[in-house]
Tab-separated table of C-alpha atoms in Angstrom:
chain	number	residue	atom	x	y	z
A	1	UNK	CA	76.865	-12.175	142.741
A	2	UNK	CA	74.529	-12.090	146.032
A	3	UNK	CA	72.717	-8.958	146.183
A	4	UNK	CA	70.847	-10.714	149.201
A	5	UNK	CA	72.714	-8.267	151.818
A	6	UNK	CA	71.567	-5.205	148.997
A	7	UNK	CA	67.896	-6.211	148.619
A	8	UNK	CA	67.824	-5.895	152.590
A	9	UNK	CA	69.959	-2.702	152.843
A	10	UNK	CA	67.759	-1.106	150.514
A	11	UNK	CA	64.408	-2.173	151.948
A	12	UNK	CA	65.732	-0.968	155.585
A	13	UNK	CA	66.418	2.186	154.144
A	14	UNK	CA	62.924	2.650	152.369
A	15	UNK	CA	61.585	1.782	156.082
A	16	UNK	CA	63.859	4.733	157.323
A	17	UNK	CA	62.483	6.784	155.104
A	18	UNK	CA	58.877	6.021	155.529
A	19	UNK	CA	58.912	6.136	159.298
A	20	UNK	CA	60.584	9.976	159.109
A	21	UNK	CA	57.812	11.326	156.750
A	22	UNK	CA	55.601	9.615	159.439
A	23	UNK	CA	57.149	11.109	162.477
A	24	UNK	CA	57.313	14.473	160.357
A	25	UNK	CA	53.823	14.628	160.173
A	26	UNK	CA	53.109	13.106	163.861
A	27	UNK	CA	55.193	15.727	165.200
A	28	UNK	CA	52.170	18.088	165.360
A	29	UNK	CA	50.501	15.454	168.085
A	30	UNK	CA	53.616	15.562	169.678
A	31	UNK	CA	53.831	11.468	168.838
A	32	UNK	CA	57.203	9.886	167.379
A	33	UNK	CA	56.848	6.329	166.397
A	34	UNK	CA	60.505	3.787	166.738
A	35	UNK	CA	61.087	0.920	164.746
A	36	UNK	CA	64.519	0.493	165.058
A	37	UNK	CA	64.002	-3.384	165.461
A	38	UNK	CA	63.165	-3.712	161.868
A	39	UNK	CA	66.579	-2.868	160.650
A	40	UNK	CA	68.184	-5.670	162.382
A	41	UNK	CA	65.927	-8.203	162.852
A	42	UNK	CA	66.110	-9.679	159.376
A	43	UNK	CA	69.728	-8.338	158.086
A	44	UNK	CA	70.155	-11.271	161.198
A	45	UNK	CA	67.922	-13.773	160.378
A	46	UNK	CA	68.345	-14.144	156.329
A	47	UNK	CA	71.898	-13.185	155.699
A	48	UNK	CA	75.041	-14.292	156.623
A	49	UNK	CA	76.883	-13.306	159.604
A	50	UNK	CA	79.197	-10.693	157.864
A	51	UNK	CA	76.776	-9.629	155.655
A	52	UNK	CA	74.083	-8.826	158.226
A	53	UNK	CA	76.659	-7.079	160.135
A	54	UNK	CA	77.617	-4.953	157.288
A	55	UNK	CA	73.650	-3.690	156.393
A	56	UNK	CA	72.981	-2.960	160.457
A	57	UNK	CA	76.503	-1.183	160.539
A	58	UNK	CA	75.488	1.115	157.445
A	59	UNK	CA	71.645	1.036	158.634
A	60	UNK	CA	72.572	2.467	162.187
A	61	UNK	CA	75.018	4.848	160.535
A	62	UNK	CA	72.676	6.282	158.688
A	63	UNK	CA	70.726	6.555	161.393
A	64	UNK	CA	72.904	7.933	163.703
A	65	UNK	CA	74.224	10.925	161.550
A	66	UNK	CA	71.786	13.388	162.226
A	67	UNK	CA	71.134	12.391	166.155
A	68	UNK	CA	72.807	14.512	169.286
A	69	UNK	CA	73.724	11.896	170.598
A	70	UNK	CA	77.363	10.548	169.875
A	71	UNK	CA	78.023	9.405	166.752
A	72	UNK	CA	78.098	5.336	166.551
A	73	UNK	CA	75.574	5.167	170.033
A	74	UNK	CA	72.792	3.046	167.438
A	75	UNK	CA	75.259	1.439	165.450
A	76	UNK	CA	76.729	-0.057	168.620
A	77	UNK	CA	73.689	-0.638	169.838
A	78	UNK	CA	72.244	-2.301	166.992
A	79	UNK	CA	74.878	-4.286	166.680
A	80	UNK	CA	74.275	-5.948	170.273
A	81	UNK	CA	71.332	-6.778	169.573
A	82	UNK	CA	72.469	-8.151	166.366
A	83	UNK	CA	74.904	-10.371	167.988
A	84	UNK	CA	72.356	-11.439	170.680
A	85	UNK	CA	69.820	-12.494	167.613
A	86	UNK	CA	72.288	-14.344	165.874
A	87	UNK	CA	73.133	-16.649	168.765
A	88	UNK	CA	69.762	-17.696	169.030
A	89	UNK	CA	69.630	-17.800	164.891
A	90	UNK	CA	69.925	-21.356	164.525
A	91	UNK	CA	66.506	-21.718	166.660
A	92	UNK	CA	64.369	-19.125	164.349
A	93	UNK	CA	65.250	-19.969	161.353
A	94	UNK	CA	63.645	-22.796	161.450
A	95	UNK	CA	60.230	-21.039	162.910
A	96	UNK	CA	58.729	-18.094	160.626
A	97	UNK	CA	55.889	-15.790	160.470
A	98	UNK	CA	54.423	-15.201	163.956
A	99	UNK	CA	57.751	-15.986	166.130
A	100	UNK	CA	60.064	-13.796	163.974
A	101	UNK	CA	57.085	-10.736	164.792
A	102	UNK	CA	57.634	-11.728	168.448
A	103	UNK	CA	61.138	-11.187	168.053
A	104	UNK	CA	60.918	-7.880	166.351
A	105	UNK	CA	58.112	-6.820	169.036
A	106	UNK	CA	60.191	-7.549	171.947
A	107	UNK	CA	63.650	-6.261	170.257
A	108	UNK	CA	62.274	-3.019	169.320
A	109	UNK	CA	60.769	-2.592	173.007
A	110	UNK	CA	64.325	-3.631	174.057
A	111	UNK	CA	66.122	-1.089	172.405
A	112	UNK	CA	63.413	1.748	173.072
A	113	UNK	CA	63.963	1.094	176.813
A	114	UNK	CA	67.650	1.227	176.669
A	115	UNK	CA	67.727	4.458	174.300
A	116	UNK	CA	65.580	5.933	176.604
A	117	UNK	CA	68.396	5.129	179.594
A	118	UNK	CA	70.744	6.297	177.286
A	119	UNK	CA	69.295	9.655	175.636
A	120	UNK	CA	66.988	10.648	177.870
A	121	UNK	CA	67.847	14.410	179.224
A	122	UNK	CA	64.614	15.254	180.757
A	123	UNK	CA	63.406	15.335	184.375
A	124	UNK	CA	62.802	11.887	185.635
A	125	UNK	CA	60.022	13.444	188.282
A	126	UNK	CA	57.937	14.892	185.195
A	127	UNK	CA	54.679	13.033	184.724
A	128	UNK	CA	54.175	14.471	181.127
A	129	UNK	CA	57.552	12.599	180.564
A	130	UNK	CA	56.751	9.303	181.281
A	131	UNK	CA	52.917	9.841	179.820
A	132	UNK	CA	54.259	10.426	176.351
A	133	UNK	CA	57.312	7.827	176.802
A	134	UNK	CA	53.951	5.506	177.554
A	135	UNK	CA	51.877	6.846	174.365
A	136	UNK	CA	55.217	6.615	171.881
A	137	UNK	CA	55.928	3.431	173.298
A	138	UNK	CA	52.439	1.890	172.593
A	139	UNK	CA	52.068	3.494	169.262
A	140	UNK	CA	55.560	2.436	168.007
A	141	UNK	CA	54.573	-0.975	169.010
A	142	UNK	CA	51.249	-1.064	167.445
A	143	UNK	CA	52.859	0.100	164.549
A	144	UNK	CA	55.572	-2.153	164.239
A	145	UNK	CA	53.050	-5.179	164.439
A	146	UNK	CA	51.396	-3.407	161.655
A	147	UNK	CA	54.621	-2.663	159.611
A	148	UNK	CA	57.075	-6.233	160.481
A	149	UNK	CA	55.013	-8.136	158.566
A	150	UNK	CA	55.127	-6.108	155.068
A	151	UNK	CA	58.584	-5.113	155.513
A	152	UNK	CA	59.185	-9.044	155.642
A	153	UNK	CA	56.815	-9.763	152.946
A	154	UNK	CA	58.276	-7.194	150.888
A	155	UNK	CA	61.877	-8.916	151.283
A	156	UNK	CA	60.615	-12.190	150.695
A	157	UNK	CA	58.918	-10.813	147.157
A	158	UNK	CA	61.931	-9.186	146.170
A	159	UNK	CA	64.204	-12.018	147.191
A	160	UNK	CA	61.976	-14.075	144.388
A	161	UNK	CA	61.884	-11.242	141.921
A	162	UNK	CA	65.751	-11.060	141.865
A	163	UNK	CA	65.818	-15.077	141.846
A	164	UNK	CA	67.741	-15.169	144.865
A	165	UNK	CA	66.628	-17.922	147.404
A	166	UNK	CA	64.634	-16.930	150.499
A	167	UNK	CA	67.447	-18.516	153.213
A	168	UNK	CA	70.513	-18.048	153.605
A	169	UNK	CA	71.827	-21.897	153.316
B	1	UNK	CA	84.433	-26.935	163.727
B	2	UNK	CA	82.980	-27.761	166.703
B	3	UNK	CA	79.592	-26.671	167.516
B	4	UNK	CA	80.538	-23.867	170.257
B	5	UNK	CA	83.140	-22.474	168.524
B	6	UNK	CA	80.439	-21.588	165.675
B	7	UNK	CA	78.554	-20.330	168.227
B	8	UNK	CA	81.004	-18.599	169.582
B	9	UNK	CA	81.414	-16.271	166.314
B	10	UNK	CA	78.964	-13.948	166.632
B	11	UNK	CA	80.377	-12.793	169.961
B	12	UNK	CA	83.960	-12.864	168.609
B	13	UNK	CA	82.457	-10.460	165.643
B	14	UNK	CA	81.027	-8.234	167.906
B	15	UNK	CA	84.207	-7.799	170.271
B	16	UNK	CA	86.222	-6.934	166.721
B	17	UNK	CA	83.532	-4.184	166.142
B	18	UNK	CA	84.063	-2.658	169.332
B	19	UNK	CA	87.691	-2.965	169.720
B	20	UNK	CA	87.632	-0.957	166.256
B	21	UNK	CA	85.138	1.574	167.285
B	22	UNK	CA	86.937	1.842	170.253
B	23	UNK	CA	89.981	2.725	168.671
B	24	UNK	CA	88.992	4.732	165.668
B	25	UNK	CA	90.355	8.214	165.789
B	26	UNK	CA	87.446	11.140	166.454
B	27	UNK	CA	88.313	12.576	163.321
B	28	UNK	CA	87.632	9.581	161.521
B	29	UNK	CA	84.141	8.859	163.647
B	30	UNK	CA	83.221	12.884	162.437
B	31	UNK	CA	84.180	12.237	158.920
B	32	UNK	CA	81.742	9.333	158.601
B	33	UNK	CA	78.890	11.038	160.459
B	34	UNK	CA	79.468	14.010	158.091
B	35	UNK	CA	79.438	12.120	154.948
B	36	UNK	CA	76.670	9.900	156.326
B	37	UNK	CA	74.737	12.615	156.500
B	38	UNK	CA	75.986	14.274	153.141
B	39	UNK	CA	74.699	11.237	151.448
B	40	UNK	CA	70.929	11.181	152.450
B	41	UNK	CA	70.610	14.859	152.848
B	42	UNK	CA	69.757	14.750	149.031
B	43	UNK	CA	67.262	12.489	149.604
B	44	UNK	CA	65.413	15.010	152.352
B	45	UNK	CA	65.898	18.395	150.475
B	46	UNK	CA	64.109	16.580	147.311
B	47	UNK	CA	61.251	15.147	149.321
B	48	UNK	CA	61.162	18.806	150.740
B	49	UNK	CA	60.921	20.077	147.394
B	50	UNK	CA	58.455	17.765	146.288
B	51	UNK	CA	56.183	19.022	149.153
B	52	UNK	CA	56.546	22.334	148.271
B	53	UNK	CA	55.270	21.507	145.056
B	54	UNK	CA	52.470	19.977	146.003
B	55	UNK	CA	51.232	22.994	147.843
B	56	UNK	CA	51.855	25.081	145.178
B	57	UNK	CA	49.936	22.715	142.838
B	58	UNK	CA	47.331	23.000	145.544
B	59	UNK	CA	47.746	26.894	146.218
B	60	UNK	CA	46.985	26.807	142.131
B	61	UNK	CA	43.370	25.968	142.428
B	62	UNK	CA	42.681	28.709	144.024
B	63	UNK	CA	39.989	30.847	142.805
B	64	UNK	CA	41.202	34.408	140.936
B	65	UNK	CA	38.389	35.820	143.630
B	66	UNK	CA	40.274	34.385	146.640
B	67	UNK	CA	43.538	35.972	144.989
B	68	UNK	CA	42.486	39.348	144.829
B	69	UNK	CA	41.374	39.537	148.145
B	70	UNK	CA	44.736	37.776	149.866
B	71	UNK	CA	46.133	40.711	147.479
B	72	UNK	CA	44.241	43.519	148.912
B	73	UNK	CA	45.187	41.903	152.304
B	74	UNK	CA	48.547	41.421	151.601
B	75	UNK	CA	48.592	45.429	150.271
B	76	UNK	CA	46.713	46.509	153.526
B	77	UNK	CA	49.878	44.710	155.774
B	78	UNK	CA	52.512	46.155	153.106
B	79	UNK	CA	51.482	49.814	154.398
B	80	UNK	CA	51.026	48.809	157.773
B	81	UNK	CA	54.982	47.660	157.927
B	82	UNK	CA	56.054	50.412	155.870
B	83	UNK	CA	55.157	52.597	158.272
B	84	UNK	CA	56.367	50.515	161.289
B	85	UNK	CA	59.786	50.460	158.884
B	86	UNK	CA	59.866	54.660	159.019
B	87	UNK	CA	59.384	54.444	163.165
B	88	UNK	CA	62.398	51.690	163.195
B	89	UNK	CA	64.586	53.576	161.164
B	90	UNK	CA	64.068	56.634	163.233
B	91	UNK	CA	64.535	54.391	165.844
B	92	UNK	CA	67.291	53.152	164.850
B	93	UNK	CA	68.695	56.685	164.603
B	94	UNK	CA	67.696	57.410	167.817
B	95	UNK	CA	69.570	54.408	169.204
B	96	UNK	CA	73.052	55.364	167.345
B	97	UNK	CA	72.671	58.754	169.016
B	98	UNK	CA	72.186	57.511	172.636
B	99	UNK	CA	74.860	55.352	171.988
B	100	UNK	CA	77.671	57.874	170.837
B	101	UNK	CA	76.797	60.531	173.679
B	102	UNK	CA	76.984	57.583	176.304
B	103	UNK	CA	79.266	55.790	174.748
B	104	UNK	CA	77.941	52.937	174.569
B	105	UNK	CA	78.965	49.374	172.548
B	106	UNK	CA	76.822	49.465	169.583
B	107	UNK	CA	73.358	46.475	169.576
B	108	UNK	CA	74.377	43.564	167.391
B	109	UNK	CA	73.064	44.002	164.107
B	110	UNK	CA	72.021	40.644	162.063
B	111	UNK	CA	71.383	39.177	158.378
B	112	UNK	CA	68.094	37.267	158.258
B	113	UNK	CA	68.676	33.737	156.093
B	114	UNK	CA	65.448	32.545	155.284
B	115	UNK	CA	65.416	28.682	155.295
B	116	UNK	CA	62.776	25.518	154.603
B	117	UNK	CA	62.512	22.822	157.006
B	118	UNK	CA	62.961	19.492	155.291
B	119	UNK	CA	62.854	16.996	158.904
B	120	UNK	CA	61.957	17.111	162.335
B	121	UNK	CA	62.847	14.546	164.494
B	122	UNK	CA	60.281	15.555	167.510
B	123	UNK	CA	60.737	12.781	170.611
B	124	UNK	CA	61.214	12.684	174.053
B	125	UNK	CA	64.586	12.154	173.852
B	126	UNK	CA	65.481	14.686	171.259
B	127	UNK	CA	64.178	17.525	169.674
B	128	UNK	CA	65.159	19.021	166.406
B	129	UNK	CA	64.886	20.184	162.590
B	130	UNK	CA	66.714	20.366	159.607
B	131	UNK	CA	66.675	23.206	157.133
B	132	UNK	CA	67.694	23.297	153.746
B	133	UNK	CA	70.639	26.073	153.941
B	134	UNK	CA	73.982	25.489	155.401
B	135	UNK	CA	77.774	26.560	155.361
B	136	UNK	CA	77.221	27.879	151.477
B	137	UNK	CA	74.433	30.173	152.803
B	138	UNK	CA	76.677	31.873	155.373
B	139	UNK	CA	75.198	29.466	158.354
B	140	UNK	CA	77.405	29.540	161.690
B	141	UNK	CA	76.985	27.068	164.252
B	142	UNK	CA	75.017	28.679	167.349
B	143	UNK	CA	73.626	31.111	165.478
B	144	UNK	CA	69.231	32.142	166.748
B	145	UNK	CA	66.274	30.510	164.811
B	146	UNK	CA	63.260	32.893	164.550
B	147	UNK	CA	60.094	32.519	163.250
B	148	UNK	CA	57.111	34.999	162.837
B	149	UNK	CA	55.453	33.087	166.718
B	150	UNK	CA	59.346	34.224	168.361
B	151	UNK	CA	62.467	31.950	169.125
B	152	UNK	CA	62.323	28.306	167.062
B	153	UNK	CA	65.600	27.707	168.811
B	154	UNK	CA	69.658	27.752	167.774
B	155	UNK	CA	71.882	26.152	165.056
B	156	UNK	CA	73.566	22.741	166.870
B	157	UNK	CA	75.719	21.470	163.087
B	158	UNK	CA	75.783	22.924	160.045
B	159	UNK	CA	76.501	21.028	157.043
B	160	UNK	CA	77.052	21.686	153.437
B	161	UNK	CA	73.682	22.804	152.374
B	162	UNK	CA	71.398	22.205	155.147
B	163	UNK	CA	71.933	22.679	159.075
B	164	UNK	CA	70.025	20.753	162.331
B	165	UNK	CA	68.366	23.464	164.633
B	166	UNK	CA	68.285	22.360	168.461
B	167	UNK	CA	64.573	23.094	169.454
B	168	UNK	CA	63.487	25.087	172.716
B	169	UNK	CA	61.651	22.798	173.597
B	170	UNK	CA	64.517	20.236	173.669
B	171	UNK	CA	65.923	20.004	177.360
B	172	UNK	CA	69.409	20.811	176.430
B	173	UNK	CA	68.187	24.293	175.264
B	174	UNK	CA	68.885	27.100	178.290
B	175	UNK	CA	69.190	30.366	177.844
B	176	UNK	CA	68.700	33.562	179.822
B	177	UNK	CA	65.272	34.947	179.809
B	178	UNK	CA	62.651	37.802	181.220
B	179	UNK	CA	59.730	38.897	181.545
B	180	UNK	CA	58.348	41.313	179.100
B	181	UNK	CA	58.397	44.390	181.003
B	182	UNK	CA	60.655	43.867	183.588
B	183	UNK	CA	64.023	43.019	182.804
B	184	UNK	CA	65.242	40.597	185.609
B	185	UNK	CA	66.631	37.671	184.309
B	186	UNK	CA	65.375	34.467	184.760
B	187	UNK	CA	66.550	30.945	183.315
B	188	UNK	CA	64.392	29.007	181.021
B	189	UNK	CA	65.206	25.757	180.237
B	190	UNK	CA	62.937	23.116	177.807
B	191	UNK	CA	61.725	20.322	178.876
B	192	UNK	CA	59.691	18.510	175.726
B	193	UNK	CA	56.435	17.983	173.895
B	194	UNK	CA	53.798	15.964	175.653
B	195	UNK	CA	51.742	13.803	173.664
B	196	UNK	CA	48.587	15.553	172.116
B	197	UNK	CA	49.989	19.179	174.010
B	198	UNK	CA	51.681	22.118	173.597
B	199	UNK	CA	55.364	21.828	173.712
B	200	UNK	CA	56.864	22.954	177.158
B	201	UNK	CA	59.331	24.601	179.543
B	202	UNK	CA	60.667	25.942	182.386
B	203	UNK	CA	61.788	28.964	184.029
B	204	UNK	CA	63.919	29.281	187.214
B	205	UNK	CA	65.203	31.881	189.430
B	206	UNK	CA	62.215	33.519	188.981
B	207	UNK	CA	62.318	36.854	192.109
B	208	UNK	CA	59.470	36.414	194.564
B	209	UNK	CA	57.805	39.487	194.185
B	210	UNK	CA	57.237	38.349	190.671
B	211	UNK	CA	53.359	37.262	189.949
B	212	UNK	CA	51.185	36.270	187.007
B	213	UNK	CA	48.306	36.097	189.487
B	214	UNK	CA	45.937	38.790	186.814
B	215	UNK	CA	47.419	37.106	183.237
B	216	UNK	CA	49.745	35.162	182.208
B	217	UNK	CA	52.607	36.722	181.313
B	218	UNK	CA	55.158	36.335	177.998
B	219	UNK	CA	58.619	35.113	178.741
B	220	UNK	CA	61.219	37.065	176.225
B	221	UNK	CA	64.478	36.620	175.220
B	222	UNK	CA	67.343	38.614	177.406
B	223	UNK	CA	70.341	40.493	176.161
B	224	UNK	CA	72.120	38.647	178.890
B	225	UNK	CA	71.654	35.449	176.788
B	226	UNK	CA	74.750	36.540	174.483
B	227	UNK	CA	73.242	35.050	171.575
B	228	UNK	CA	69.687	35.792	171.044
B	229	UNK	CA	68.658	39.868	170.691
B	230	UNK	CA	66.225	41.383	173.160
B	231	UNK	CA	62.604	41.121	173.361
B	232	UNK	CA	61.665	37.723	170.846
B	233	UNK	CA	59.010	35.688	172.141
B	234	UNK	CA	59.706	32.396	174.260
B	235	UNK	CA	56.414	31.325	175.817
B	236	UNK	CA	54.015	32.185	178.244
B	237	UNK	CA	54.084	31.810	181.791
B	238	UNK	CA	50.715	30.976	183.494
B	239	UNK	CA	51.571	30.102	186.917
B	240	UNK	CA	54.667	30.454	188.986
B	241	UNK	CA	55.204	28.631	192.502
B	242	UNK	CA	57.765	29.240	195.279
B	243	UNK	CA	60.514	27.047	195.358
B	244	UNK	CA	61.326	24.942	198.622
B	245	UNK	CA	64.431	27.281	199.775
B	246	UNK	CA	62.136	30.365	199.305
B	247	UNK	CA	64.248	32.257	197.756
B	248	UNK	CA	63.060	32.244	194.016
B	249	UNK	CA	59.811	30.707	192.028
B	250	UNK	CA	59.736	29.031	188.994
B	251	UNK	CA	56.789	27.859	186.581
B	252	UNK	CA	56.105	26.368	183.581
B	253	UNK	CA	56.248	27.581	179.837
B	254	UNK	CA	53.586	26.755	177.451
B	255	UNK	CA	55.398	27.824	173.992
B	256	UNK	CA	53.073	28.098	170.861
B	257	UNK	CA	51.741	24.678	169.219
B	258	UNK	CA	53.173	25.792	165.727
B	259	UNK	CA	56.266	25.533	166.641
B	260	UNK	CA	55.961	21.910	165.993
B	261	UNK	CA	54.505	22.279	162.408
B	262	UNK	CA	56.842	25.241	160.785
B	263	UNK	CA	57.525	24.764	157.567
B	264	UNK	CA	59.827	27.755	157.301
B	265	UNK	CA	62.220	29.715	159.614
B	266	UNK	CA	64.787	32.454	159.712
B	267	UNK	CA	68.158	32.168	161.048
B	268	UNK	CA	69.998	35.165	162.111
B	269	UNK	CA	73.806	35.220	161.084
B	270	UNK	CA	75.295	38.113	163.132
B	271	UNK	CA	77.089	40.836	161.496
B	272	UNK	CA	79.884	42.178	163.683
B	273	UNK	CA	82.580	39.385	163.968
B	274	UNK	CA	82.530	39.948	167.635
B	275	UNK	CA	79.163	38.490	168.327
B	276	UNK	CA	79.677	35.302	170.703
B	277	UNK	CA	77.155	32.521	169.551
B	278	UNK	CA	79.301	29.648	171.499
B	279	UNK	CA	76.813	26.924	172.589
């Protein structure tokens, strides 16, 4: 049985969980850190098609339930993004470590900007807006460049511990 | 297989996902939100509880000194509100009175539900909590949040056993407001939580002869705002400007800083039927 697609699922929603006890305590700053990137980067890049589409779909889901907006806006988006990763797949996967951060880094800014076209209800003239859209931004990137790299290490170690190999072939 | 036609998958996977979104029933897109939040709302109730453990693990080491005195304190406040109970049931008396000689409609009268908060999702695009008591607590959708610092804001969904509260400071919150004092309504309206600041609003159609030259003044809630009773703290207004037509001012709220770090809140589930709390 391949529990490759599981191992992943699981490990995205450990992230989830993390980053909300971190934003629940960063709310007193008034700072929210986004890694949505890290739920779809490697669901694309180490499983197979169907099966990455299947742990984004239940990632975003889960994601998505509590949110105003309407229901199925990050699971759609997520899976864009998925599909636009996997058409480039057959370039990464043959390039790790440092490129598949750069991917993360630039999807996560990606879909920060575009939730931020989407979502955003607040007055576009405000400078305190677009000061803490600036701040989050910055700190959710720092963070991911801080975070991408155990989350991946983490799915590589238990990808060995369960015996399963690290690629999809 | 030829090579673009592999390539081509991807995109053919994502137009299936669409078309299906696109024509999946609403009832069937609410059922899975619902039970997609069903199934990790476990998940934030028991890392609620384990918090609450913690601090009262924590509250355990205190000395038996520092307990007697919170005691005496906490005795010292018990007399001080059992005395401002006697004036509110007189009060209250008082009120009922007026109201049959003028026959008047009677105030709405509320239950308070006490409730933990087990998330807060606190961004610039949203702002809101969730609280561990839903529709088996007696929860309605709509219903005020108060805390001991005023308004915490109004239920947006309730659930099972918890419910997400839409913030004040969110900027789909808007509600009718006044000054305390003077009761001309005004419209207040959130607009967010800068970075390292006090969460914010704003007021509008603010009279011109208003001023908070001398102090700033507190914003309440209106009786006009249908859901919310009279008189709980919004904010504080410290400046007000005059708008380009001239015709009204409006200003900024600075609402308290704790608001972002409750831990506990208190939602008020009218008791006459006939209370509207429609979003």
């Amino acid at each position: 049985m391949n529990i490759r697609w599981l191992i992943i699922l699981c490990v995205n929603l450990l992230v989830y969980f993390l980053v909300q006890e971190l934003n629940d305590a960063l709310t007193f700053f008034g700072l929210n850190i986004y890694l949505a990137s890290l739920y779809i980067v490697f669901p694309a890049i180490y499983l197979a098609p169907t099966q990455g589409a299947i742990v984004v779909l239940i990632t975003s889901w889960v994601v998505d339930a509590p949110l105003p907006t309407p229901f199925g806006t990050t699971a759609l988006l997520s899976i864009f993004i998925y599909t636009l990763i996997l058409l480039i797949r057959h370039r990464i996967r043959h390039h790790m470590g440092a490129f598949i951060l750069s991917i993360t880094f630039f999807t996560n800014l990606i879909l920060f900007l575009i939730l931020t076209l989407i979502a955003s209800n607040s007055p576009l003239a405000d400078f305190a807006y677009w000061q803490t859209l600036g701040i989050n931004l910055i700190c959710s990137q720092a963070v991911l460049l801080l975070a991408a790299p155990w989350v991946l290490e983490l799915e590589q170690t238990l990808f060995q511990l369960s015996g399963t190999p690290i690629r999809e072939h | 297989m030829g090579k673009s036609s592999v390539h081509a998958r991807p995109l053919v996977l994502l137009g299936c996902l669409l078309l299906i979104w696109w024509f999946v029933p609403p009832f069937i897109k609410s059922f899975v939100q619902v039970n997609f939040f069903e199934l990790q709302a476990p998940a934030w109730s028991a890392a609620s509880h384990l918090k609450d453990l913690q601090l009262y693990w924590s509250l355990r080491n205190h000395s038996q000194q520092e307990l007697i005195e919170a005691g005496r304190d906490l005795a010292r406040l018990n007399s001080a509100y059992e005395l401002s109970r006697q004036k509110e049931a007189a009060l209250n008396k008082e009120i009922e009175h007026l109201e049959k000689m003028l026959n008047l409609p009677p105030l709405p009268n509320y239950n308070y539900e006490v409730a933990r908060v087990t998330r807060r999702d606190i961004n610039q695009w949203w702002q809101q909590l969730v609280i561990r008591k839903g529709k088996d607590h007696g929860i309605i959708e709509g219903a005020p949040v108060v805390y001991a610092g005023g308004v915490v804001g109004r239920i947006q969904k309730v659930f099972k056993n918890t419910a997400i509260v839409e913030l004040i400071s969110s900027p789909n919150f808007r509600i009718a407001a006044s000054f305390e004092g003077d009761r001309r309504p005004v419209i207040y309206q959130g607009v967010g939580t800068p970075a390292f600041s006090n969460p914010r609003g704003i007021i509008h159609n603010v009279p011109p002869d208003y001023t908070t030259e001398s102090t700033p003044k507190r914003l309440v809630t209106s009786r006009l705002g249908g859901t919310f009773p009279e008189g709980l703290v919004l904010g504080q207004v410290d400046e007000l400007k005059a708008r380009s037509d001239g015709l009204f001012q409006e200003g900024k709220v600075s609402l308290p800083q704790n608001l972002m770090s409750l831990s506990e809140v208190a939602i008020l589930i009218p008791l006459d039927e006939d209370v509207d709390t429609t979003i």
